[in-house]
CSV table of C-alpha atoms in Angstrom, one decimal:
chain,number,residue,atom,x,y,z
A,1,MET,CA,-7.1,-11.7,27.8
A,2,HIS,CA,-3.4,-10.5,28.1
A,3,SER,CA,-2.2,-13.3,30.7
A,4,PRO,CA,1.1,-13.8,30.8
A,5,ALA,CA,0.8,-17.0,30.0
A,6,ALA,CA,-0.1,-16.1,26.4
A,7,PRO,CA,2.1,-13.1,25.6
A,8,GLN,CA,0.5,-11.0,22.1
A,9,PRO,CA,2.2,-8.4,20.1
A,10,ALA,CA,0.2,-5.5,21.3
A,11,ASP,CA,-1.6,-3.1,18.8
A,12,PRO,CA,1.5,-0.4,18.7
A,13,VAL,CA,-0.8,2.6,19.9
A,14,GLY,CA,-2.2,0.5,23.4
A,15,ASP,CA,-5.4,-0.1,24.2
A,16,SER,CA,-5.8,1.5,27.8
A,17,ARG,CA,-8.1,-1.6,28.6
A,18,ALA,CA,-5.3,-3.8,27.6
A,19,LEU,CA,-2.6,-1.7,29.6
A,20,ARG,CA,-4.1,-2.8,33.1
A,21,ALA,CA,-3.0,-6.5,32.3
A,22,PRO,CA,0.2,-7.1,33.7
A,23,GLY,CA,1.8,-8.7,30.8
A,24,VAL,CA,0.9,-5.9,28.5
A,25,ARG,CA,2.3,-3.5,31.2
A,26,MET,CA,5.7,-5.4,31.4
A,27,ARG,CA,5.8,-5.6,27.2
A,28,SER,CA,5.5,-1.6,27.4
A,29,LEU,CA,7.8,-1.4,30.1
A,30,LEU,CA,10.4,-3.2,27.6
A,31,LEU,CA,9.7,-1.2,25.0
A,32,ASP,CA,9.9,2.1,26.7
A,33,ALA,CA,13.5,0.7,28.0
A,34,ALA,CA,14.7,-0.5,24.7
A,35,LEU,CA,14.0,2.3,22.4
A,36,PRO,CA,16.7,5.0,23.8
A,37,LEU,CA,19.0,1.9,24.1
A,38,PHE,CA,18.1,1.1,20.0
A,39,LYS,CA,18.0,4.8,19.4
A,40,ALA,CA,22.2,5.5,20.4
A,41,GLN,CA,23.7,2.2,19.9
A,42,GLY,CA,21.2,0.7,17.2
A,43,LEU,CA,20.0,-3.1,17.0
A,44,ALA,CA,23.5,-5.0,16.7
A,45,GLY,CA,24.9,-2.9,19.2
A,46,THR,CA,22.1,-3.4,21.7
A,47,ALA,CA,22.1,-6.7,24.0
A,48,VAL,CA,19.1,-8.3,25.3
A,49,SER,CA,21.0,-7.7,28.8
A,50,GLN,CA,20.9,-4.1,28.4
A,51,ILE,CA,17.0,-3.5,27.4
A,52,ALA,CA,16.4,-6.0,30.7
A,53,GLN,CA,18.5,-4.0,33.1
A,54,ALA,CA,17.0,-0.5,31.7
A,55,ALA,CA,13.8,-2.0,32.5
A,56,GLY,CA,14.4,-3.8,35.8
A,57,ALA,CA,13.5,-6.8,34.5
A,58,PHE,CA,15.5,-10.4,33.7
A,59,PRO,CA,17.0,-10.8,30.2
A,60,SER,CA,14.3,-13.8,30.3
A,61,GLN,CA,11.3,-11.6,30.0
A,62,VAL,CA,12.8,-10.0,27.0
A,63,THR,CA,12.8,-13.5,25.1
A,64,TYR,CA,9.7,-14.6,27.0
A,65,TYR,CA,7.5,-11.4,25.7
A,66,PHE,CA,9.0,-10.9,22.3
A,67,ARG,CA,10.6,-14.0,21.6
A,68,SER,CA,13.8,-12.0,20.0
A,69,LYS,CA,15.7,-8.6,20.3
A,70,GLU,CA,14.9,-8.3,16.5
A,71,ALA,CA,10.9,-8.6,17.4
A,72,LEU,CA,11.2,-6.2,20.2
A,73,PHE,CA,13.4,-4.0,18.0
A,74,VAL,CA,10.2,-4.1,15.3
A,75,GLU,CA,7.3,-3.3,17.6
A,76,ALA,CA,9.5,-0.5,19.0
A,77,ALA,CA,10.3,0.7,15.7
A,78,CYS,CA,6.4,0.1,14.4
A,79,ARG,CA,5.5,2.5,17.9
A,80,GLU,CA,8.1,5.0,17.1
A,81,VAL,CA,7.0,5.7,13.5
A,82,LEU,CA,3.1,6.1,14.5
A,83,TYR,CA,4.7,8.4,17.2
A,84,ALA,CA,7.0,10.1,14.3
A,85,ALA,CA,3.7,10.3,12.1
A,86,GLN,CA,1.5,12.1,15.3
A,87,GLN,CA,4.1,14.8,15.1
A,88,THR,CA,4.5,15.1,11.7
A,89,GLU,CA,0.6,16.1,11.5
A,90,LEU,CA,1.4,18.6,14.4
A,91,ALA,CA,4.2,20.3,12.6
A,92,ALA,CA,2.2,20.6,9.7
A,93,ALA,CA,-1.0,21.7,11.3
A,94,GLN,CA,0.1,25.6,11.9
A,95,ALA,CA,1.0,25.9,7.9
A,96,ASP,CA,-1.4,28.5,6.6
A,97,THR,CA,-1.1,27.3,2.4
A,98,LEU,CA,-1.0,24.1,1.1
A,99,PRO,CA,2.6,24.4,-0.1
A,100,ALA,CA,3.8,25.3,3.2
A,101,TYR,CA,2.0,22.5,4.5
A,102,VAL,CA,3.7,20.0,2.2
A,103,ASP,CA,6.8,21.3,3.1
A,104,ALA,CA,6.1,20.9,6.7
A,105,LEU,CA,5.0,17.2,6.6
A,106,VAL,CA,8.0,16.4,4.3
A,107,SER,CA,10.7,18.1,6.6
A,108,ALA,CA,9.3,16.4,10.1
A,109,ALA,CA,8.6,13.2,8.4
A,110,VAL,CA,12.4,12.6,6.8
A,111,GLN,CA,14.0,13.9,10.1
A,112,ALA,CA,12.0,11.9,12.5
A,113,ASP,CA,14.1,8.9,14.5
A,114,GLY,CA,11.1,6.9,14.3
A,115,LEU,CA,11.6,6.9,9.9
A,116,VAL,CA,15.0,5.5,10.3
A,117,MET,CA,14.0,2.7,12.6
A,118,PHE,CA,11.0,2.1,10.5
A,119,ILE,CA,13.0,1.3,7.2
A,120,GLU,CA,14.9,-1.3,9.3
A,121,ALA,CA,12.2,-2.9,10.8
A,122,LEU,CA,10.8,-3.3,7.1
A,123,VAL,CA,14.1,-4.6,6.0
A,124,LEU,CA,14.5,-7.2,9.3
A,125,ALA,CA,10.9,-8.2,8.7
A,126,ARG,CA,11.5,-9.4,5.5
A,127,ARG,CA,12.9,-12.5,6.7
A,128,ARG,CA,10.6,-13.1,9.6
A,129,GLN,CA,7.4,-13.5,8.6
A,130,ASP,CA,6.1,-13.7,11.6
A,131,LEU,CA,6.4,-9.8,12.3
A,132,ALA,CA,4.5,-9.3,8.9
A,133,PRO,CA,0.9,-8.5,10.4
A,134,LEU,CA,2.4,-5.9,12.9
A,135,ILE,CA,4.0,-4.1,9.9
A,136,ALA,CA,0.7,-4.1,8.0
A,137,ARG,CA,-1.4,-3.1,10.8
A,138,THR,CA,1.0,-0.3,11.2
A,139,THR,CA,1.5,0.4,7.6
A,140,GLU,CA,-2.5,0.8,7.4
A,141,ARG,CA,-3.0,3.1,10.8
A,142,LEU,CA,0.0,5.4,8.9
A,143,HIS,CA,-2.1,5.6,6.0
A,144,SER,CA,-5.3,6.5,8.1
A,145,GLU,CA,-4.5,8.7,10.2
A,146,GLY,CA,-2.3,10.5,7.3
A,147,ALA,CA,-5.8,10.3,5.3
A,148,ARG,CA,-8.0,11.8,8.4
A,149,ALA,CA,-5.2,14.6,9.0
A,150,TYR,CA,-4.7,16.1,5.3
A,151,ALA,CA,-8.6,15.8,5.1
A,152,GLU,CA,-9.3,17.9,8.4
A,153,MET,CA,-6.6,20.6,7.0
A,154,ARG,CA,-8.1,20.7,3.6
A,155,ALA,CA,-11.7,21.3,5.2
A,156,ARG,CA,-10.3,23.8,7.8
A,157,ARG,CA,-8.4,25.7,5.2
A,158,GLY,CA,-10.8,25.6,2.8
A,159,TRP,CA,-8.7,24.2,0.3
A,160,ALA,CA,-10.7,23.7,-2.9
A,161,LEU,CA,-9.8,20.2,-4.0
A,162,ALA,CA,-11.3,17.0,-4.9
A,163,ASP,CA,-8.4,14.8,-4.3
A,164,ASP,CA,-8.6,11.4,-2.3
A,165,PRO,CA,-6.8,11.6,1.1
A,166,ALA,CA,-6.2,8.0,1.3
A,167,LEU,CA,-4.6,7.9,-1.9
A,168,ARG,CA,-2.8,11.0,-0.7
A,169,ALA,CA,-1.7,9.5,2.4
A,170,ARG,CA,-0.4,6.4,0.9
A,171,ARG,CA,1.8,8.2,-1.9
A,172,PHE,CA,3.1,10.5,0.7
A,173,TRP,CA,4.3,7.3,2.8
A,174,ALA,CA,5.3,5.5,-0.1
A,175,LEU,CA,7.3,8.5,-1.4
A,176,VAL,CA,9.0,9.1,1.8
A,177,LEU,CA,10.0,5.3,2.3
A,178,GLY,CA,11.5,5.2,-1.3
A,179,VAL,CA,13.5,8.3,-1.1
A,180,VAL,CA,14.8,7.9,2.1
A,181,LEU,CA,16.0,4.2,1.6
A,182,ARG,CA,17.8,5.3,-1.7
A,183,ASP,CA,19.0,8.8,-0.5
A,184,ALA,CA,20.7,6.9,3.0
A,185,ALA,CA,22.2,4.3,0.4
A,186,ALA,CA,23.3,7.1,-1.8
A,187,GLY,CA,25.2,9.4,1.1
A,188,ALA,CA,22.4,12.3,0.4
A,189,GLY,CA,21.5,13.7,3.6
A,190,ALA,CA,18.2,14.2,4.9
A,191,ALA,CA,17.6,18.0,3.8
A,192,ALA,CA,18.3,16.1,-0.1
A,193,SER,CA,15.6,13.8,0.3
A,194,ALA,CA,13.2,16.8,1.9
A,195,SER,CA,13.8,18.5,-1.2
A,196,GLU,CA,13.7,15.8,-3.4
A,197,ILE,CA,10.2,14.5,-1.7
A,198,GLN,CA,8.6,17.9,-1.5
A,199,ALA,CA,9.5,18.5,-5.6
A,200,LEU,CA,7.8,14.9,-6.2
A,201,LEU,CA,4.8,16.0,-4.2
A,202,ARG,CA,4.2,19.7,-5.1
A,203,SER,CA,4.3,18.4,-9.2
A,204,GLU,CA,1.6,15.6,-7.7
A,205,TRP,CA,-0.4,18.5,-6.3
A,206,GLN,CA,0.5,20.9,-9.6
A,207,LEU,CA,1.7,23.4,-6.6
A,208,PRO,CA,4.7,26.0,-8.1
A,209,GLU,CA,8.1,24.9,-7.8
A,210,ALA,CA,10.3,26.3,-4.9
A,211,ALA,CA,11.4,29.5,-5.9
A,212,ALA,CA,15.6,29.1,-6.3
A,213,ALA,CA,15.9,31.9,-4.0
A,214,PRO,CA,19.8,32.0,-2.6
A,215,SER,CA,18.9,32.4,1.3
A,216,GLY,CA,16.0,31.1,3.7
A,217,THR,CA,15.2,27.8,4.7
A,218,PRO,CA,13.5,25.4,2.2
A,219,ALA,CA,10.2,26.2,4.4
A,220,ALA,CA,10.7,30.1,4.1
A,221,ARG,CA,11.2,29.5,0.7
A,222,LEU,CA,8.3,27.3,0.4
A,223,ARG,CA,5.8,29.9,2.5
A,224,ALA,CA,7.3,32.8,0.0
A,225,VAL,CA,6.0,31.1,-3.3
A,226,ALA,CA,2.8,30.1,-1.4
A,227,SER,CA,-0.4,30.7,-3.8
A,228,PRO,CA,-4.1,29.4,-3.5
A,229,PRO,CA,-4.0,26.1,-4.7
A,230,ARG,CA,-5.3,25.8,-8.3
B,1,MET,CA,43.9,2.9,-16.5
B,2,HIS,CA,42.4,0.1,-15.1
B,3,SER,CA,45.6,-1.9,-14.3
B,4,PRO,CA,45.2,-4.8,-12.1
B,5,ALA,CA,47.5,-2.8,-9.5
B,6,ALA,CA,44.5,-0.1,-9.3
B,7,PRO,CA,41.0,-1.6,-9.5
B,8,GLN,CA,38.4,0.9,-9.5
B,9,PRO,CA,34.4,0.0,-9.8
B,10,ALA,CA,33.6,0.1,-13.2
B,11,ASP,CA,31.0,1.8,-14.6
B,12,PRO,CA,27.8,-0.6,-13.9
B,13,VAL,CA,26.6,-0.8,-17.8
B,14,GLY,CA,30.1,-0.9,-19.3
B,15,ASP,CA,32.4,0.7,-21.1
B,16,SER,CA,33.6,-1.1,-24.6
B,17,ARG,CA,37.2,0.4,-24.2
B,18,ALA,CA,37.5,-0.3,-20.4
B,19,LEU,CA,36.6,-3.8,-21.1
B,20,ARG,CA,39.6,-4.2,-23.0
B,21,ALA,CA,42.0,-3.3,-19.5
B,22,PRO,CA,42.6,-7.0,-18.2
B,23,GLY,CA,41.4,-6.0,-14.3
B,24,VAL,CA,38.1,-5.0,-15.4
B,25,ARG,CA,37.7,-8.0,-17.6
B,26,MET,CA,38.3,-10.2,-14.4
B,27,ARG,CA,35.8,-7.9,-12.6
B,28,SER,CA,33.0,-8.4,-15.0
B,29,LEU,CA,33.8,-12.3,-14.8
B,30,LEU,CA,33.6,-12.2,-10.9
B,31,LEU,CA,30.4,-10.1,-11.1
B,32,ASP,CA,28.7,-12.6,-13.7
B,33,ALA,CA,29.9,-15.8,-12.1
B,34,ALA,CA,28.8,-14.5,-8.5
B,35,LEU,CA,24.8,-13.1,-9.8
B,36,PRO,CA,23.0,-16.4,-10.2
B,37,LEU,CA,24.8,-17.6,-6.7
B,38,PHE,CA,23.5,-14.4,-5.1
B,39,LYS,CA,19.7,-14.9,-6.9
B,40,ALA,CA,19.9,-18.6,-5.5
B,41,GLN,CA,21.4,-18.8,-2.1
B,42,GLY,CA,21.3,-14.7,-0.8
B,43,LEU,CA,24.0,-12.8,-0.2
B,44,ALA,CA,24.6,-14.4,3.4
B,45,GLY,CA,24.2,-17.8,2.0
B,46,THR,CA,27.0,-17.4,-0.8
B,47,ALA,CA,30.7,-17.5,0.2
B,48,VAL,CA,33.4,-16.0,-1.4
B,49,SER,CA,35.1,-19.1,-2.6
B,50,GLN,CA,32.1,-20.5,-4.3
B,51,ILE,CA,32.2,-17.0,-6.5
B,52,ALA,CA,35.6,-17.6,-7.1
B,53,GLN,CA,35.3,-21.5,-8.2
B,54,ALA,CA,32.7,-20.2,-10.6
B,55,ALA,CA,34.4,-18.1,-12.3
B,56,GLY,CA,37.9,-20.0,-12.0
B,57,ALA,CA,39.5,-17.3,-10.1
B,58,PHE,CA,41.1,-17.5,-6.6
B,59,PRO,CA,39.3,-16.4,-3.7
B,60,SER,CA,42.2,-13.6,-3.4
B,61,GLN,CA,40.8,-12.0,-6.4
B,62,VAL,CA,37.2,-11.4,-5.2
B,63,THR,CA,38.8,-9.6,-2.5
B,64,TYR,CA,41.5,-7.8,-4.4
B,65,TYR,CA,39.0,-6.6,-7.1
B,66,PHE,CA,36.5,-5.8,-4.6
B,67,ARG,CA,37.2,-5.6,-1.3
B,68,SER,CA,34.8,-7.7,-0.1
B,69,LYS,CA,31.7,-10.0,-0.7
B,70,GLU,CA,29.5,-7.1,0.1
B,71,ALA,CA,30.5,-4.8,-2.5
B,72,LEU,CA,30.5,-7.3,-5.2
B,73,PHE,CA,26.9,-8.1,-4.2
B,74,VAL,CA,26.1,-3.9,-4.3
B,75,GLU,CA,28.0,-4.0,-7.7
B,76,ALA,CA,26.1,-6.9,-9.4
B,77,ALA,CA,22.5,-5.5,-8.0
B,78,CYS,CA,23.2,-2.3,-9.1
B,79,ARG,CA,24.1,-4.0,-12.7
B,80,GLU,CA,21.2,-5.8,-12.1
B,81,VAL,CA,18.6,-3.4,-11.6
B,82,LEU,CA,19.7,-1.2,-14.6
B,83,TYR,CA,19.2,-4.5,-16.5
B,84,ALA,CA,15.9,-4.6,-15.0
B,85,ALA,CA,14.7,-1.2,-15.6
B,86,GLN,CA,15.8,-2.1,-19.6
B,87,GLN,CA,13.6,-5.1,-19.7
B,88,THR,CA,10.9,-3.2,-18.2
B,89,GLU,CA,11.4,-0.7,-21.1
B,90,LEU,CA,10.9,-3.2,-23.7
B,91,ALA,CA,8.0,-4.9,-22.0
B,92,ALA,CA,6.2,-1.7,-21.9
B,93,ALA,CA,7.2,-0.4,-25.6
B,94,GLN,CA,4.6,-2.6,-26.8
B,95,ALA,CA,1.6,-1.0,-24.7
B,96,ASP,CA,-0.7,1.0,-27.1
B,97,THR,CA,-2.5,3.3,-24.6
B,98,LEU,CA,-1.0,5.1,-21.4
B,99,PRO,CA,-3.1,2.9,-18.7
B,100,ALA,CA,-1.6,-0.2,-20.4
B,101,TYR,CA,1.9,1.4,-20.7
B,102,VAL,CA,1.9,2.3,-16.8
B,103,ASP,CA,0.7,-1.4,-16.3
B,104,ALA,CA,3.4,-3.0,-17.9
B,105,LEU,CA,6.0,-1.1,-16.5
B,106,VAL,CA,5.1,-1.7,-13.0
B,107,SER,CA,4.2,-5.5,-13.5
B,108,ALA,CA,7.7,-5.6,-15.3
B,109,ALA,CA,9.6,-3.9,-12.1
B,110,VAL,CA,8.3,-5.2,-9.3
B,111,GLN,CA,8.8,-8.9,-10.8
B,112,ALA,CA,12.2,-8.2,-11.7
B,113,ASP,CA,15.0,-10.0,-9.7
B,114,GLY,CA,16.8,-7.1,-9.6
B,115,LEU,CA,14.6,-5.2,-8.1
B,116,VAL,CA,14.8,-7.1,-4.9
B,117,MET,CA,18.7,-7.1,-5.0
B,118,PHE,CA,19.1,-3.5,-5.7
B,119,ILE,CA,17.0,-2.7,-2.2
B,120,GLU,CA,19.1,-5.0,-0.4
B,121,ALA,CA,22.0,-3.0,-1.8
B,122,LEU,CA,20.6,-0.1,-0.6
B,123,VAL,CA,20.0,-1.5,2.9
B,124,LEU,CA,24.0,-2.4,2.9
B,125,ALA,CA,25.1,0.4,1.3
B,126,ARG,CA,23.5,2.6,4.2
B,127,ARG,CA,26.5,1.5,6.4
B,128,ARG,CA,29.0,1.3,3.7
B,129,GLN,CA,29.6,5.0,2.8
B,130,ASP,CA,32.5,3.8,0.3
B,131,LEU,CA,29.6,2.1,-1.8
B,132,ALA,CA,27.6,5.6,-2.0
B,133,PRO,CA,28.7,6.9,-5.8
B,134,LEU,CA,28.1,3.7,-7.0
B,135,ILE,CA,24.1,3.6,-5.7
B,136,ALA,CA,24.2,7.3,-6.5
B,137,ARG,CA,25.6,6.8,-10.0
B,138,THR,CA,23.0,3.8,-10.4
B,139,THR,CA,20.2,6.0,-9.3
B,140,GLU,CA,20.8,8.8,-11.7
B,141,ARG,CA,21.0,6.3,-14.6
B,142,LEU,CA,17.7,4.9,-13.9
B,143,HIS,CA,16.0,8.2,-13.6
B,144,SER,CA,17.7,9.2,-16.8
B,145,GLU,CA,17.0,6.0,-18.7
B,146,GLY,CA,13.3,5.9,-17.3
B,147,ALA,CA,12.7,9.4,-18.5
B,148,ARG,CA,14.3,9.1,-21.9
B,149,ALA,CA,11.8,6.0,-22.3
B,150,TYR,CA,8.7,7.6,-21.1
B,151,ALA,CA,9.7,10.9,-23.7
B,152,GLU,CA,9.8,8.8,-26.3
B,153,MET,CA,6.7,6.6,-26.0
B,154,ARG,CA,4.7,9.9,-25.1
B,155,ALA,CA,6.0,11.3,-28.6
B,156,ARG,CA,5.7,8.0,-30.6
B,157,ARG,CA,1.9,7.4,-29.2
B,158,GLY,CA,1.1,11.4,-29.5
B,159,TRP,CA,-0.2,11.1,-25.9
B,160,ALA,CA,-1.0,15.0,-24.9
B,161,LEU,CA,0.8,15.6,-21.9
B,162,ALA,CA,3.0,18.2,-21.0
B,163,ASP,CA,4.6,16.7,-18.2
B,164,ASP,CA,8.0,16.6,-17.1
B,165,PRO,CA,9.5,13.0,-17.9
B,166,ALA,CA,12.3,13.5,-15.4
B,167,LEU,CA,9.7,13.8,-12.6
B,168,ARG,CA,7.8,10.9,-13.7
B,169,ALA,CA,10.7,8.9,-13.6
B,170,ARG,CA,11.9,9.9,-10.3
B,171,ARG,CA,8.5,9.3,-8.7
B,172,PHE,CA,8.3,5.9,-10.3
B,173,TRP,CA,11.5,4.5,-9.2
B,174,ALA,CA,11.1,6.3,-5.5
B,175,LEU,CA,7.2,4.4,-5.6
B,176,VAL,CA,8.3,1.3,-6.7
B,177,LEU,CA,11.2,1.3,-4.0
B,178,GLY,CA,9.0,2.3,-0.9
B,179,VAL,CA,5.8,0.4,-1.7
B,180,VAL,CA,8.2,-3.3,-3.0
B,181,LEU,CA,9.6,-2.6,0.5
B,182,ARG,CA,7.1,-2.0,2.8
B,183,ASP,CA,4.8,-4.6,1.3
B,184,ALA,CA,7.8,-7.4,1.5
B,185,ALA,CA,7.8,-6.9,4.9
B,186,ALA,CA,3.8,-6.9,5.6
B,187,GLY,CA,3.7,-10.0,3.7
B,188,ALA,CA,2.5,-9.0,0.5
B,189,GLY,CA,3.2,-10.3,-2.9
B,190,ALA,CA,4.5,-9.0,-5.9
B,191,ALA,CA,0.6,-8.6,-7.2
B,192,ALA,CA,-0.5,-6.6,-4.4
B,193,SER,CA,2.5,-4.5,-4.9
B,194,ALA,CA,1.8,-3.9,-8.8
B,195,SER,CA,-1.6,-3.0,-7.9
B,196,GLU,CA,-0.7,-0.5,-5.3
B,197,ILE,CA,1.8,1.0,-7.6
B,198,GLN,CA,-0.5,1.1,-10.5
B,199,ALA,CA,-3.2,2.9,-8.3
B,200,LEU,CA,-1.2,5.5,-7.1
B,201,LEU,CA,0.4,6.1,-10.9
B,202,ARG,CA,-3.2,5.9,-12.0
B,203,SER,CA,-4.4,8.7,-9.8
B,204,GLU,CA,-1.4,10.7,-10.4
B,205,TRP,CA,-1.5,10.3,-14.0
B,206,GLN,CA,-5.3,11.0,-13.7
B,207,LEU,CA,-6.3,7.7,-15.6
B,208,PRO,CA,-9.4,5.8,-15.0
B,209,GLU,CA,-9.1,3.2,-12.2
B,210,ALA,CA,-8.9,-0.2,-13.2
B,211,ALA,CA,-12.3,-1.9,-14.0
B,212,ALA,CA,-13.4,-4.3,-11.3
B,213,ALA,CA,-13.9,-7.1,-13.8
B,214,PRO,CA,-13.5,-10.6,-12.1
B,215,SER,CA,-11.8,-12.2,-15.0
B,216,GLY,CA,-8.6,-11.2,-16.7
B,217,THR,CA,-5.2,-10.5,-16.2
B,218,PRO,CA,-4.7,-6.9,-15.1
B,219,ALA,CA,-3.2,-6.0,-17.7
B,220,ALA,CA,-6.1,-7.1,-19.7
B,221,ARG,CA,-8.1,-5.2,-17.5
B,222,LEU,CA,-6.1,-2.2,-17.7
B,223,ARG,CA,-6.6,-2.5,-21.6
B,224,ALA,CA,-10.5,-2.8,-21.5
B,225,VAL,CA,-10.7,0.5,-19.7
B,226,ALA,CA,-8.1,2.2,-21.9
B,227,SER,CA,-8.9,5.9,-23.2
B,228,PRO,CA,-7.3,8.7,-24.6
B,229,PRO,CA,-5.7,10.6,-21.7
B,230,ARG,CA,-7.1,13.7,-20.8
């Protein structure tokens, strides 16, 4: 199906059967090799020849499997943001209270390398409509995984809310993208973005405001004001 | 204060006293001339010499007043998004009901040229920290004007809500930026972005879902399901 003669964008999360095909294996190898280079040097600072060298491949294989460095970047970014979303869920799964959960989700999401890469990929893909399906699939996956994770937490902790997990997940990621894009341009750091998203989500969820305690991490402060939702 | 020997980024909305200074007048002239060129040709497709010619100025004056084409673009985009926000308020001011108001706000915002330019400016400014203060001022203005407009509508129409207009405005613009950035990359059009933002805002405001009527514009449909809030 995925023969080298017909390379196709793989599902970013992968499929164990498809990975057996040699073409898909080389795609994956190139993605793995490119990722640390993109993170360290950015898209513009990374040459196709460097990526090929790091993967033990020829530069022509990069263009063969991905057509362009930009397409490889977008695919790596989509994979990374899905990984970041998984890590975000894991970080938040320990939270005992809804405010602590919201805080942990936001802190983990805004600090992830994958998020910054994904925003850059979104900007790139605006002019590359061949990449739109991959962005659309990644977005759907972010939303469905986020909805599932929230519904599980809500059930496990017994939070008495009748809200729609799908809407929560879509709003979460839209707010995260909008605030991080804006704050990065306005010179605000990840901590400022996290506070802003936390404030917006807290009021949406009708949670108490963060206490204005002069000391302690935002997470510690949120836990200090945690109370049973509604 | 604003002599040609010391050009400074003007407040994007302008100040009638400052406009008397010849340097500020030339800045404004260059911004006016550049705007239709950027809209028609994009940033990359517009040359400094074209902007100068359209303004009856020398190319050296563009670089003198703005340092770079990119900085001129960001300033034009900030002015345009504030204008788009004003138009958004005007379009929504006719709404009789809260659902119609939300619908009109979203429709006007996502269709504005100024919004697309502003997103491009946000991306540019991430790597140009000298432009961060202008982005930060523009964002503050978007939020404060949005909060004022919503508080006025709420009072004028007698909507019985005790919500915080500042939070509503910040969330509105964060959602608009996040959804439009993402949808443009995923190949979705302005209509899809508008529906998504309307759905997210409707659930936030606890408004009824849009009726699934097969005919009528989204605005007409929203008005058809309008009921007194809460």
